[in-house]
mmCIF file of C-alpha atoms in Angstrom:
data_model
loop_
_atom_site.group_PDB
_atom_site.id
_atom_site.type_symbol
_atom_site.label_atom_id
_atom_site.label_comp_id
_atom_site.label_asym_id
_atom_site.label_seq_id
_atom_site.Cartn_x
_atom_site.Cartn_y
_atom_site.Cartn_z
ATOM 1 C CA MET A 129 52.489 -19.510 -94.185
ATOM 2 C CA ALA A 130 54.659 -16.330 -93.732
ATOM 3 C CA GLU A 131 54.127 -15.044 -97.045
ATOM 4 C CA ARG A 132 50.616 -15.403 -96.851
ATOM 5 C CA ALA A 133 50.722 -13.763 -93.679
ATOM 6 C CA GLY A 134 52.562 -10.778 -95.339
ATOM 7 C CA ILE A 135 50.170 -10.643 -97.961
ATOM 8 C CA THR A 136 47.033 -10.350 -95.556
ATOM 9 C CA GLY A 137 48.908 -8.156 -93.486
ATOM 10 C CA ALA A 138 49.829 -5.718 -96.245
ATOM 11 C CA GLY A 139 46.389 -6.145 -97.622
ATOM 12 C CA GLY A 140 44.728 -5.461 -94.287
ATOM 13 C CA PRO A 141 45.190 -1.510 -93.801
ATOM 14 C CA ALA A 142 44.175 -0.700 -97.291
ATOM 15 C CA VAL A 143 40.640 -2.880 -96.822
ATOM 16 C CA SER A 144 39.870 -1.351 -93.581
ATOM 17 C CA ALA A 145 40.615 2.027 -94.779
ATOM 18 C CA ARG A 146 38.023 1.357 -97.895
ATOM 19 C CA ARG A 147 35.536 0.103 -95.393
ATOM 20 C CA SER A 148 36.095 3.128 -93.130
ATOM 21 C CA ASP A 149 35.801 5.541 -96.276
ATOM 22 C CA ALA A 150 32.567 3.336 -97.229
ATOM 23 C CA ARG A 151 31.016 3.867 -94.027
ATOM 24 C CA PHE A 152 31.992 7.622 -93.568
ATOM 25 C CA LYS A 153 30.372 8.081 -96.871
ATOM 26 C CA TRP A 154 27.186 6.392 -95.696
ATOM 27 C CA LEU A 155 27.351 8.884 -92.630
ATOM 28 C CA LEU A 156 27.278 11.776 -94.782
ATOM 29 C CA VAL A 157 24.498 10.731 -96.989
ATOM 30 C CA THR A 158 22.129 9.142 -94.058
ATOM 31 C CA PRO A 159 21.013 12.363 -92.640
ATOM 32 C CA ALA A 160 19.847 13.924 -96.114
ATOM 33 C CA ALA A 161 18.278 10.565 -96.983
ATOM 34 C CA LEU A 162 16.150 10.309 -93.781
ATOM 35 C CA LEU A 163 15.166 13.944 -94.171
ATOM 36 C CA ILE A 164 14.115 13.118 -97.800
ATOM 37 C CA LEU A 165 12.129 10.187 -96.564
ATOM 38 C CA ALA A 166 10.564 11.744 -94.024
ATOM 39 C CA LEU A 167 9.098 14.837 -95.879
ATOM 40 C CA SER A 168 8.049 12.167 -98.733
ATOM 41 C CA ILE A 169 6.778 9.356 -96.398
ATOM 42 C CA TYR A 170 4.543 11.840 -94.190
ATOM 43 C CA PRO A 171 2.383 13.378 -96.830
ATOM 44 C CA LEU A 172 2.205 9.794 -98.557
ATOM 45 C CA ILE A 173 0.571 8.359 -95.479
ATOM 46 C CA PHE A 174 -1.369 10.912 -94.824
ATOM 47 C CA SER A 175 -3.188 11.457 -97.910
ATOM 48 C CA ILE A 176 -3.841 7.527 -98.363
ATOM 49 C CA TRP A 177 -5.620 8.234 -94.802
ATOM 50 C CA VAL A 178 -7.887 11.221 -96.152
ATOM 51 C CA LEU A 179 -8.623 9.180 -99.250
ATOM 52 C CA PHE A 180 -10.907 6.879 -97.071
ATOM 53 C CA VAL A 181 -12.542 9.583 -94.393
ATOM 54 C CA ASN A 182 -14.619 12.750 -95.114
ATOM 55 C CA TYR A 183 -12.091 15.251 -94.589
ATOM 56 C CA ASP A 184 -13.421 18.741 -95.260
ATOM 57 C CA PHE A 185 -12.850 21.980 -93.753
ATOM 58 C CA GLN A 186 -16.418 22.932 -93.473
ATOM 59 C CA ILE A 187 -17.556 19.811 -91.398
ATOM 60 C CA PRO A 188 -16.014 18.653 -87.809
ATOM 61 C CA GLY A 189 -14.915 15.270 -87.848
ATOM 62 C CA HIS A 190 -13.253 12.602 -90.335
ATOM 63 C CA ALA A 191 -15.996 10.026 -90.682
ATOM 64 C CA PHE A 192 -14.800 6.881 -92.438
ATOM 65 C CA VAL A 193 -16.294 6.837 -96.140
ATOM 66 C CA GLY A 194 -14.700 4.201 -97.457
ATOM 67 C CA LEU A 195 -14.401 4.460 -101.355
ATOM 68 C CA ARG A 196 -16.950 7.319 -101.905
ATOM 69 C CA ASN A 197 -14.666 10.256 -102.407
ATOM 70 C CA PHE A 198 -13.598 7.952 -105.501
ATOM 71 C CA ARG A 199 -16.902 7.593 -106.495
ATOM 72 C CA GLN A 200 -17.909 11.049 -106.370
ATOM 73 C CA VAL A 201 -14.818 12.242 -108.344
ATOM 74 C CA VAL A 202 -15.609 9.512 -111.238
ATOM 75 C CA ALA A 203 -19.248 10.689 -111.338
ATOM 76 C CA ASP A 204 -18.245 14.338 -111.460
ATOM 77 C CA PRO A 205 -18.933 15.513 -115.027
ATOM 78 C CA VAL A 206 -16.389 18.425 -114.212
ATOM 79 C CA ALA A 207 -13.625 16.041 -113.520
ATOM 80 C CA ARG A 208 -14.188 14.095 -116.722
ATOM 81 C CA TYR A 209 -14.086 17.373 -118.734
ATOM 82 C CA ALA A 210 -11.009 18.775 -117.150
ATOM 83 C CA LEU A 211 -9.169 15.314 -117.855
ATOM 84 C CA TRP A 212 -10.092 15.570 -121.414
ATOM 85 C CA VAL A 213 -9.519 19.253 -121.648
ATOM 86 C CA THR A 214 -6.034 18.531 -119.937
ATOM 87 C CA VAL A 215 -5.658 15.698 -122.613
ATOM 88 C CA CYS A 216 -6.092 17.933 -125.304
ATOM 89 C CA LEU A 217 -4.423 21.000 -124.413
ATOM 90 C CA THR A 218 -1.028 19.028 -123.513
ATOM 91 C CA ALA A 219 -0.915 17.062 -126.723
ATOM 92 C CA THR A 220 -1.662 20.310 -128.954
ATOM 93 C CA CYS A 221 0.940 22.751 -126.772
ATOM 94 C CA VAL A 222 3.613 19.612 -127.196
ATOM 95 C CA ALA A 223 3.098 18.649 -130.704
ATOM 96 C CA VAL A 224 3.057 22.657 -131.893
ATOM 97 C CA GLU A 225 6.046 23.013 -129.587
ATOM 98 C CA PHE A 226 8.129 20.256 -130.849
ATOM 99 C CA LEU A 227 7.681 20.994 -134.459
ATOM 100 C CA LEU A 228 8.508 24.640 -133.937
ATOM 101 C CA GLY A 229 11.495 23.564 -131.841
ATOM 102 C CA LEU A 230 12.632 21.086 -134.587
ATOM 103 C CA ALA A 231 12.274 23.810 -137.401
ATOM 104 C CA LEU A 232 14.356 26.345 -135.342
ATOM 105 C CA ALA A 233 16.821 23.733 -134.578
ATOM 106 C CA MET A 234 17.357 22.652 -138.309
ATOM 107 C CA ALA A 235 17.765 26.544 -139.229
ATOM 108 C CA MET A 236 20.004 27.114 -136.375
ATOM 109 C CA VAL A 237 22.510 23.937 -136.961
ATOM 110 C CA GLY A 238 24.568 25.591 -139.599
ATOM 111 C CA THR A 239 27.240 28.427 -138.598
ATOM 112 C CA PHE A 240 26.585 31.849 -139.591
ATOM 113 C CA ARG A 241 27.486 35.527 -137.852
ATOM 114 C CA GLY A 242 25.371 36.422 -134.935
ATOM 115 C CA ARG A 243 24.032 32.785 -134.352
ATOM 116 C CA GLY A 244 25.369 33.040 -130.745
ATOM 117 C CA LEU A 245 23.148 36.104 -130.085
ATOM 118 C CA LEU A 246 20.133 34.842 -131.804
ATOM 119 C CA ILE A 247 19.998 31.569 -129.750
ATOM 120 C CA SER A 248 20.401 33.347 -126.688
ATOM 121 C CA ILE A 249 17.377 35.731 -127.813
ATOM 122 C CA LEU A 250 15.418 32.731 -128.427
ATOM 123 C CA ILE A 251 15.937 30.854 -124.825
ATOM 124 C CA VAL A 252 14.862 34.122 -123.120
ATOM 125 C CA PRO A 253 11.159 32.761 -122.426
ATOM 126 C CA LEU A 254 12.363 29.814 -120.381
ATOM 127 C CA PHE A 255 13.534 32.042 -117.684
ATOM 128 C CA ILE A 256 10.531 33.981 -117.209
ATOM 129 C CA SER A 257 8.045 32.677 -114.400
ATOM 130 C CA PRO A 258 4.718 31.078 -116.288
ATOM 131 C CA VAL A 259 2.752 33.582 -113.814
ATOM 132 C CA ILE A 260 4.374 36.428 -115.690
ATOM 133 C CA VAL A 261 4.342 35.035 -118.819
ATOM 134 C CA GLY A 262 0.499 34.456 -118.413
ATOM 135 C CA GLN A 263 -0.047 37.981 -117.198
ATOM 136 C CA ALA A 264 1.877 39.357 -120.246
ATOM 137 C CA TRP A 265 0.037 37.402 -122.612
ATOM 138 C CA ALA A 266 -3.472 38.392 -120.592
ATOM 139 C CA LEU A 267 -2.638 41.867 -121.230
ATOM 140 C CA MET A 268 -1.926 41.862 -124.890
ATOM 141 C CA LEU A 269 -5.036 39.730 -125.687
ATOM 142 C CA HIS A 270 -7.312 41.963 -123.593
ATOM 143 C CA ARG A 271 -10.381 43.476 -124.884
ATOM 144 C CA PRO A 272 -10.540 46.370 -125.435
ATOM 145 C CA PHE A 273 -7.138 47.497 -124.318
ATOM 146 C CA GLY A 274 -4.622 44.791 -125.668
ATOM 147 C CA PRO A 275 -2.995 45.512 -129.067
ATOM 148 C CA THR A 276 -4.004 42.350 -130.513
ATOM 149 C CA ASN A 277 -7.485 43.228 -131.740
ATOM 150 C CA TYR A 278 -5.831 46.421 -132.918
ATOM 151 C CA LEU A 279 -2.973 44.535 -134.862
ATOM 152 C CA LEU A 280 -5.484 42.103 -136.454
ATOM 153 C CA GLY A 281 -7.706 44.784 -137.359
ATOM 154 C CA LEU A 282 -5.076 46.617 -139.493
ATOM 155 C CA LEU A 283 -4.012 43.388 -140.997
ATOM 156 C CA LEU A 284 -7.557 42.433 -142.267
ATOM 157 C CA GLY A 285 -8.767 45.638 -142.885
ATOM 158 C CA GLN A 286 -12.126 45.590 -140.855
ATOM 159 C CA GLU A 287 -12.645 45.975 -136.670
ATOM 160 C CA VAL A 288 -11.779 42.857 -134.807
ATOM 161 C CA THR A 289 -13.682 42.336 -131.791
ATOM 162 C CA ILE A 290 -12.315 38.776 -130.555
ATOM 163 C CA ASN A 291 -12.808 38.254 -126.509
ATOM 164 C CA TRP A 292 -9.665 36.217 -126.235
ATOM 165 C CA LEU A 293 -9.670 35.142 -122.502
ATOM 166 C CA THR A 294 -13.568 34.535 -122.412
ATOM 167 C CA GLN A 295 -15.041 33.598 -125.828
ATOM 168 C CA TRP A 296 -14.467 29.514 -126.837
ATOM 169 C CA PRO A 297 -12.688 28.707 -128.847
ATOM 170 C CA PHE A 298 -10.147 31.695 -128.441
ATOM 171 C CA ASN A 299 -9.777 31.169 -124.746
ATOM 172 C CA PHE A 300 -7.747 27.745 -125.927
ATOM 173 C CA VAL A 301 -6.125 29.345 -128.416
ATOM 174 C CA ALA A 302 -4.557 32.032 -126.029
ATOM 175 C CA LEU A 303 -3.506 29.581 -123.392
ATOM 176 C CA ILE A 304 -2.145 27.714 -126.448
ATOM 177 C CA LEU A 305 -0.226 30.460 -127.447
ATOM 178 C CA ALA A 306 0.960 31.420 -123.967
ATOM 179 C CA ASP A 307 2.771 28.064 -123.387
ATOM 180 C CA VAL A 308 4.023 27.459 -127.061
ATOM 181 C CA TRP A 309 5.662 30.882 -126.455
ATOM 182 C CA GLN A 310 7.519 29.867 -123.545
ATOM 183 C CA TRP A 311 8.294 26.428 -123.943
ATOM 184 C CA THR A 312 9.245 26.187 -127.651
ATOM 185 C CA PRO A 313 12.887 27.079 -126.743
ATOM 186 C CA PHE A 314 13.055 24.183 -124.551
ATOM 187 C CA MET A 315 12.240 21.774 -127.476
ATOM 188 C CA PHE A 316 14.654 23.763 -129.438
ATOM 189 C CA VAL A 317 17.621 23.523 -126.962
ATOM 190 C CA ILE A 318 17.327 19.652 -126.872
ATOM 191 C CA LEU A 319 16.866 19.181 -130.451
ATOM 192 C CA LEU A 320 19.873 21.450 -131.582
ATOM 193 C CA ALA A 321 21.802 19.378 -129.120
ATOM 194 C CA GLY A 322 20.950 16.393 -130.797
ATOM 195 C CA LEU A 323 21.505 17.816 -134.263
ATOM 196 C CA THR A 324 24.844 19.230 -133.505
ATOM 197 C CA SER A 325 26.259 15.796 -132.320
ATOM 198 C CA ILE A 326 25.417 13.944 -135.861
ATOM 199 C CA PRO A 327 28.867 13.423 -137.306
ATOM 200 C CA ALA A 328 29.407 15.616 -140.322
ATOM 201 C CA HIS A 329 30.912 12.898 -142.455
ATOM 202 C CA VAL A 330 27.520 11.264 -142.471
ATOM 203 C CA PHE A 331 25.857 14.181 -144.270
ATOM 204 C CA GLU A 332 29.108 14.401 -146.591
ATOM 205 C CA ALA A 333 28.675 10.878 -147.592
ATOM 206 C CA ALA A 334 25.045 11.297 -148.487
ATOM 207 C CA GLU A 335 26.179 14.391 -150.450
ATOM 208 C CA LEU A 336 28.560 12.389 -152.571
ATOM 209 C CA ASP A 337 25.981 9.622 -153.402
ATOM 210 C CA GLY A 338 23.348 12.061 -154.421
ATOM 211 C CA VAL A 339 20.501 12.061 -151.446
ATOM 212 C CA GLY A 340 17.974 14.408 -151.800
ATOM 213 C CA ARG A 341 17.269 16.485 -148.582
ATOM 214 C CA TRP A 342 14.204 15.058 -147.716
ATOM 215 C CA GLN A 343 15.732 11.708 -147.698
ATOM 216 C CA VAL A 344 18.474 12.921 -145.640
ATOM 217 C CA PHE A 345 16.361 14.484 -143.143
ATOM 218 C CA TRP A 346 14.339 11.176 -142.995
ATOM 219 C CA TYR A 347 16.623 8.527 -143.158
ATOM 220 C CA ILE A 348 19.719 10.136 -141.165
ATOM 221 C CA THR A 349 18.736 13.073 -139.324
ATOM 222 C CA VAL A 350 15.675 11.721 -137.927
ATOM 223 C CA PRO A 351 16.918 8.104 -136.518
ATOM 224 C CA TYR A 352 20.269 9.982 -135.101
ATOM 225 C CA ILE A 353 18.315 12.374 -133.101
ATOM 226 C CA ALA A 354 15.249 9.919 -132.379
ATOM 227 C CA PRO A 355 16.301 9.256 -128.967
ATOM 228 C CA MET A 356 16.845 13.163 -128.517
ATOM 229 C CA MET A 357 13.152 13.825 -129.843
ATOM 230 C CA LEU A 358 11.631 11.172 -127.422
ATOM 231 C CA LEU A 359 13.694 12.705 -124.383
ATOM 232 C CA ALA A 360 12.325 16.344 -125.086
ATOM 233 C CA VAL A 361 8.788 15.168 -125.860
ATOM 234 C CA THR A 362 8.725 13.248 -122.767
ATOM 235 C CA PHE A 363 10.200 15.988 -120.347
ATOM 236 C CA ARG A 364 7.863 18.677 -122.032
ATOM 237 C CA LEU A 365 4.918 16.383 -121.855
ATOM 238 C CA LEU A 366 5.255 15.959 -118.043
ATOM 239 C CA ASP A 367 5.422 19.511 -117.408
ATOM 240 C CA ALA A 368 2.664 20.147 -119.832
ATOM 241 C CA ILE A 369 0.305 17.897 -118.189
ATOM 242 C CA ARG A 370 0.582 19.737 -114.893
ATOM 243 C CA LEU A 371 -0.687 22.857 -116.684
ATOM 244 C CA PHE A 372 -2.127 25.491 -113.948
ATOM 245 C CA ASP A 373 -0.317 29.021 -113.702
ATOM 246 C CA THR A 374 -1.222 30.157 -117.011
ATOM 247 C CA ILE A 375 -4.983 28.876 -116.701
ATOM 248 C CA PHE A 376 -4.991 30.580 -113.009
ATOM 249 C CA ILE A 377 -3.653 33.871 -114.202
ATOM 250 C CA MET A 378 -5.502 34.213 -117.899
ATOM 251 C CA THR A 379 -8.886 32.655 -117.708
ATOM 252 C CA GLY A 380 -9.357 31.531 -114.121
ATOM 253 C CA GLY A 381 -10.988 28.458 -115.320
ATOM 254 C CA GLY A 382 -13.532 30.156 -116.930
ATOM 255 C CA PRO A 383 -15.790 30.961 -118.435
ATOM 256 C CA GLY A 384 -17.509 28.654 -115.716
ATOM 257 C CA THR A 385 -15.367 25.526 -115.893
ATOM 258 C CA GLN A 386 -14.761 25.646 -119.787
ATOM 259 C CA THR A 387 -10.931 26.019 -119.168
ATOM 260 C CA TYR A 388 -10.620 23.541 -116.183
ATOM 261 C CA SER A 389 -7.717 21.538 -116.473
ATOM 262 C CA ALA A 390 -6.866 18.618 -114.221
ATOM 263 C CA SER A 391 -4.553 20.837 -111.817
ATOM 264 C CA TYR A 392 -7.392 23.757 -111.610
ATOM 265 C CA TYR A 393 -10.297 21.270 -110.717
ATOM 266 C CA LEU A 394 -8.078 19.657 -108.070
ATOM 267 C CA TYR A 395 -7.335 23.162 -106.813
ATOM 268 C CA THR A 396 -10.814 24.283 -107.284
ATOM 269 C CA ILE A 397 -12.181 21.326 -104.938
ATOM 270 C CA GLY A 398 -9.446 20.976 -102.417
ATOM 271 C CA PHE A 399 -8.769 24.715 -101.895
ATOM 272 C CA THR A 400 -11.598 26.894 -103.149
ATOM 273 C CA GLN A 401 -14.742 24.377 -101.934
ATOM 274 C CA PHE A 402 -12.639 23.038 -99.349
ATOM 275 C CA HIS A 403 -13.411 19.334 -100.145
ATOM 276 C CA LEU A 404 -9.841 17.714 -99.578
ATOM 277 C CA SER A 405 -11.033 14.480 -99.631
ATOM 278 C CA ARG A 406 -12.305 14.573 -103.010
ATOM 279 C CA ALA A 407 -9.279 16.640 -104.255
ATOM 280 C CA THR A 408 -6.880 13.763 -102.801
ATOM 281 C CA ALA A 409 -8.847 11.201 -104.410
ATOM 282 C CA GLY A 410 -8.855 13.279 -107.798
ATOM 283 C CA ALA A 411 -4.864 13.762 -107.403
ATOM 284 C CA TRP A 412 -4.425 9.881 -107.044
ATOM 285 C CA ILE A 413 -6.303 8.807 -110.054
ATOM 286 C CA PHE A 414 -4.671 11.687 -112.132
ATOM 287 C CA MET A 415 -1.202 10.579 -110.770
ATOM 288 C CA VAL A 416 -2.101 6.831 -111.571
ATOM 289 C CA LEU A 417 -3.270 7.891 -115.150
ATOM 290 C CA THR A 418 0.239 9.855 -115.456
ATOM 291 C CA LEU A 419 2.292 7.202 -114.142
ATOM 292 C CA LEU A 420 0.676 4.725 -116.950
ATOM 293 C CA VAL A 421 1.692 7.389 -119.472
ATOM 294 C CA VAL A 422 5.292 7.924 -117.708
ATOM 295 C CA PHE A 423 5.759 3.958 -117.833
ATOM 296 C CA LEU A 424 5.012 3.833 -121.488
ATOM 297 C CA LEU A 425 7.191 6.752 -122.434
ATOM 298 C CA VAL A 426 10.217 6.012 -120.287
ATOM 299 C CA ARG A 427 10.152 2.112 -121.465
ATOM 300 C CA ARG A 428 10.397 3.267 -125.107
ATOM 301 C CA LEU A 429 13.221 5.751 -124.373
ATOM 302 C CA LEU A 430 15.419 3.219 -122.495
ATOM 303 C CA ARG A 431 14.803 1.021 -125.890
ATOM 304 C CA PRO A 432 15.496 3.337 -128.441
ATOM 305 C CA GLU A 433 17.145 0.522 -130.818
ATOM 306 C CA ALA A 434 13.918 -1.473 -130.807
ATOM 307 C CA ASP A 435 13.129 0.112 -134.309
#
């Protein structure tokens, strides 16, 4: 009994100290957690209430309208068109950025003189605001003052008069160019990290076995960096799907509604036409669709060994 009491007495202060330390940690975390919850829950509850009322800055009162806001968004051809534009722009931008980023990463994986300086120059666009990028590309593509048409004219040997910001499909090409220029370095950095993590002895063994370059790439490189590829595509996809800044600066959604993305449509409905309830309903629909895509990508990302 004395021995058991001695053990209990010896362990008592240590257990008490651990409990006190745990309480102190929770005491430090609780204020920040409560603040984050308050800042998240209140807008969420407010948006749910706005969904079912007529919250319009131009109309007094907030009459209950049920699911009318959802029906108006679903029935709006501009909303459906904006969703289609978002899907096309996102898929095109991410695909081009992935391929260019992978090509750059493959070119930079080796060691050569000036490699560090060149990588530093390549990632500069990541540090520039999308608004500035959009404005810079708008100036370069502007007709007749931008240099793009002039340089193309010199290259083709005839005058080029393309309206890059207002003429279909060149306005979409302009948006893709601006997005690809800024975000290809993001893909490049992640894929380069994946390539540099492949053990050198794997390539040495393949070389000794006489394996060709294409086989090395397809059967060794790709399987090794497949998780990094999926990670890069997932992160970039989640960001590209919210495309707004460059559209706002370069085309303003025009001509008409031709370059409306989902984000630009919601901005126009909510803060230009002041139909806040419709904009909120559209945002919830867009969020649910986005969550489905995120769920599939994250599920695949967390189970790379399935293949």
